[in-house]
PDB file of C-alpha atoms in Angstrom:
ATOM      1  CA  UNK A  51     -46.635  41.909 -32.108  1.00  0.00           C
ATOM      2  CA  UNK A  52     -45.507  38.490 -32.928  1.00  0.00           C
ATOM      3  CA  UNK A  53     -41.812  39.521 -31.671  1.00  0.00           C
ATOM      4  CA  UNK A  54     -43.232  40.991 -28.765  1.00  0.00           C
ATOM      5  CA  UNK A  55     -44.972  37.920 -27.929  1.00  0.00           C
ATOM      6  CA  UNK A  56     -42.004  35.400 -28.591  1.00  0.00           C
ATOM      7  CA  UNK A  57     -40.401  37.274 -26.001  1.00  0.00           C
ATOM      8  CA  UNK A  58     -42.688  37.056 -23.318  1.00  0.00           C
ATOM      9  CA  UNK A  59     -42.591  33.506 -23.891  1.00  0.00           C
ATOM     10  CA  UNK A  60     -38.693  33.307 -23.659  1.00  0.00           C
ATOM     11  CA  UNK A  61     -38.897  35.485 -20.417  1.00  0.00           C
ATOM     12  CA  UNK A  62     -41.382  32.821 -19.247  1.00  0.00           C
ATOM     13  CA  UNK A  63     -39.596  29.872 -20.051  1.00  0.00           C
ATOM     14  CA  UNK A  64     -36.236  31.477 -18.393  1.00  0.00           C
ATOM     15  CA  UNK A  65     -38.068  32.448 -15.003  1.00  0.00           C
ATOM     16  CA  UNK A  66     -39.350  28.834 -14.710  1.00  0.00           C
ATOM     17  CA  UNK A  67     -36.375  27.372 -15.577  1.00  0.00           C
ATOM     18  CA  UNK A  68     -34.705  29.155 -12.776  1.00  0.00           C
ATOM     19  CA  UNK A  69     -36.869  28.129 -10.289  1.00  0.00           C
ATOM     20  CA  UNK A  70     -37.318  24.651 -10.891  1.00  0.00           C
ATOM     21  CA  UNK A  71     -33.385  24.624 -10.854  1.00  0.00           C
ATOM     22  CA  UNK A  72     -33.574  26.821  -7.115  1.00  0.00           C
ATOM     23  CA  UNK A  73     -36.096  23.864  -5.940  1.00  0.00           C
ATOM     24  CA  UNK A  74     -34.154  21.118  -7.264  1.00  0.00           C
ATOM     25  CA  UNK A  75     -31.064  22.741  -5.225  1.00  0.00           C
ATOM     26  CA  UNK A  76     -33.152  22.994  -2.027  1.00  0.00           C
ATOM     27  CA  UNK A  77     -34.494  19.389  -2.551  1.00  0.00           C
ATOM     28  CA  UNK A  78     -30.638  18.107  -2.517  1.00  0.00           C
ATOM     29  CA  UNK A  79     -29.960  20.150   0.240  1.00  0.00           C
ATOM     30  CA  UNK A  80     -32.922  17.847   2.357  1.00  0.00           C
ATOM     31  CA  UNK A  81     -31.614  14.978   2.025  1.00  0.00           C
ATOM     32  CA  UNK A  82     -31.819  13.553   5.646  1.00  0.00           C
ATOM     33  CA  UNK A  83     -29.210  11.581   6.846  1.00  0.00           C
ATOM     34  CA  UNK A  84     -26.873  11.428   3.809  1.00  0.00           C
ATOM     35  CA  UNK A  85     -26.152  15.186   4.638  1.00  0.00           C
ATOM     36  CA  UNK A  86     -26.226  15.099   8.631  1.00  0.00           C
ATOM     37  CA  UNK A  87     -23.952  11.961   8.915  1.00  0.00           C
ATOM     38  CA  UNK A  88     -23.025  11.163  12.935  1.00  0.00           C
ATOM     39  CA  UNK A  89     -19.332  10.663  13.081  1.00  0.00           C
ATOM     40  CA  UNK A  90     -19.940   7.303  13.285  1.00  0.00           C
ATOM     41  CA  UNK A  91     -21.330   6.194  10.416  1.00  0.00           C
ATOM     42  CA  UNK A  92     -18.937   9.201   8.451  1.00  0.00           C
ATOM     43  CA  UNK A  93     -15.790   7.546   9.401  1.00  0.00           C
ATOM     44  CA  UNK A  94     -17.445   3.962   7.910  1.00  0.00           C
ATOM     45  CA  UNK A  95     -19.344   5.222   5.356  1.00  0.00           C
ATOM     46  CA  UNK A  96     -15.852   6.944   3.871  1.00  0.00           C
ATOM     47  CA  UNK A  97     -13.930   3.652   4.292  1.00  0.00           C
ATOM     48  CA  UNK A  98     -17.013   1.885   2.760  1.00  0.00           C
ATOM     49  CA  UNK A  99     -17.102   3.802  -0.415  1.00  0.00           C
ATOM     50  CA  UNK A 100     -13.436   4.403  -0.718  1.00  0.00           C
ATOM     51  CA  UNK A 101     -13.090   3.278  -3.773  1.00  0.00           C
ATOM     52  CA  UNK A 102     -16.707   3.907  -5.287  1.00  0.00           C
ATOM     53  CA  UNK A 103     -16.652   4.917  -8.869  1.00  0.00           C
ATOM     54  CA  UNK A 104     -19.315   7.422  -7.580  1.00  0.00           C
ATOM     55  CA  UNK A 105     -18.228   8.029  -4.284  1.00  0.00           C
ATOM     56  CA  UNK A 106     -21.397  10.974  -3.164  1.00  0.00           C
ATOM     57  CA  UNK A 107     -23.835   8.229  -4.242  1.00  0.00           C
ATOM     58  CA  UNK A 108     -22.493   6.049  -1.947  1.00  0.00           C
ATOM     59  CA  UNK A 109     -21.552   8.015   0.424  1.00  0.00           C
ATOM     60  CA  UNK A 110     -25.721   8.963   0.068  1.00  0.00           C
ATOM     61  CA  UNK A 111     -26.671   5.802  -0.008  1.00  0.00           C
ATOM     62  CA  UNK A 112     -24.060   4.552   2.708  1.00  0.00           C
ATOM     63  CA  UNK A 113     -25.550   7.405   5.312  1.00  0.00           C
ATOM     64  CA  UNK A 114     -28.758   6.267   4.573  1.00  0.00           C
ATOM     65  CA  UNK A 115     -28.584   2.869   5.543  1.00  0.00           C
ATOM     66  CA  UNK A 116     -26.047   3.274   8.558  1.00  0.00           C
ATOM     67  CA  UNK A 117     -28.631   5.648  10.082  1.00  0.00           C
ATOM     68  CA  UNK A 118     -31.452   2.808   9.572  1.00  0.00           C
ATOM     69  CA  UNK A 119     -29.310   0.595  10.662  1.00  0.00           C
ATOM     70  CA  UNK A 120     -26.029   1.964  13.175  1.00  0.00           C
ATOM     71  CA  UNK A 121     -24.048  -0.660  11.368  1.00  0.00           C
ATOM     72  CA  UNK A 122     -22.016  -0.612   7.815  1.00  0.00           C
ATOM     73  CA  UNK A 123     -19.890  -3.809   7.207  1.00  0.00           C
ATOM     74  CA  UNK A 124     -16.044  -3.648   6.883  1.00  0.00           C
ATOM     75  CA  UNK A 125     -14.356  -3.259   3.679  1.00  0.00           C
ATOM     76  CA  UNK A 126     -15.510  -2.005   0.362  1.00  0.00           C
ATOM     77  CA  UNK A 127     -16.974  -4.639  -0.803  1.00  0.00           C
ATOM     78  CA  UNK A 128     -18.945  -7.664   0.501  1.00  0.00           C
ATOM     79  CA  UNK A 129     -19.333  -8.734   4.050  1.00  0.00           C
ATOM     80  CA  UNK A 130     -22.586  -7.746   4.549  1.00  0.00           C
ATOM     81  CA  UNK A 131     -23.707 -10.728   6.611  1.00  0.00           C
ATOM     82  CA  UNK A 132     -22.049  -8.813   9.927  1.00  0.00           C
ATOM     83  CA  UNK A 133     -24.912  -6.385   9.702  1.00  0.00           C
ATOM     84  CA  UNK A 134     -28.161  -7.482   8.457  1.00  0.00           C
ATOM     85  CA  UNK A 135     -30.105  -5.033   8.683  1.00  0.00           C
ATOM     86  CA  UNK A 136     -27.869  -2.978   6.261  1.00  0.00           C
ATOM     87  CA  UNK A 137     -28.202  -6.133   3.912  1.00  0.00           C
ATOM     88  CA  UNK A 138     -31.740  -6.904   3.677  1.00  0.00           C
ATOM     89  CA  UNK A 139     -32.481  -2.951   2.763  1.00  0.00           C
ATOM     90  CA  UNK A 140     -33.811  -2.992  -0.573  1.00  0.00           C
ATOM     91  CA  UNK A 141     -35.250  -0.289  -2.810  1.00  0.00           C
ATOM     92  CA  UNK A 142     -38.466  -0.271  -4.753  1.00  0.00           C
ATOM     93  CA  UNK A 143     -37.533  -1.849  -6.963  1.00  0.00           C
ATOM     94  CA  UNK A 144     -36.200  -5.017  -4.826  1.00  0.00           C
ATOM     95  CA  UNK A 145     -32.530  -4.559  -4.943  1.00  0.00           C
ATOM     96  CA  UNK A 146     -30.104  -4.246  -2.599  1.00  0.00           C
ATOM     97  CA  UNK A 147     -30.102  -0.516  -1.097  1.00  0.00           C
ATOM     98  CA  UNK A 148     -26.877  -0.112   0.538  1.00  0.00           C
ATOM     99  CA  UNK A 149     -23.790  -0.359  -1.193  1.00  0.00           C
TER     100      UNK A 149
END
């Protein structure tokens, strides 16, 4: 009985597993504008975060913001006083948003 009943508790465990992992997937797959980028802010978004040690998060982040905004500054780095709006973004917890 006690096997039996470790068992159903494995089987448990596994189908919940699999479906928080099948809505985490679908939650990724929402992401807004970081997934549906216009050309536009593509083509500066991938010169932005050229040389990003974690290129999808800025790339994420990057969309984000352009789409807010319609504006990423040159480079890949800095120069973030041509587009304010993409500057002044902050997150919660009061830091810069954009890369």
């Amino acid at each position: 009985m006690k096997v039996a009943a470790g068992a159903f508790l494995f089987l448990c465990l596994l189908l919940s597993s699999s479906l928080v992992k099948t809505s985490a997937a679908a939650e990724l797959n929402d992401k807004g504008p970081a997934t549906d980028l216009s050309p536009f802010c593509k083509g500066k978004c991938e010169v932005r975060c050229s040389s990003a040690g974690r290129k999808e998060r800025c790339m994420e982040y990057c969309g984000i913001c352009c789409s807010k905004c319609n504006c990423v500054p040159s480079g890949t780095v800095g120069n973030k006083d041509e587009c304010p709006c993409y500057r002044d973004l902050k997150n919660s917890k009061g830091k810069p948003k954009c890369p």
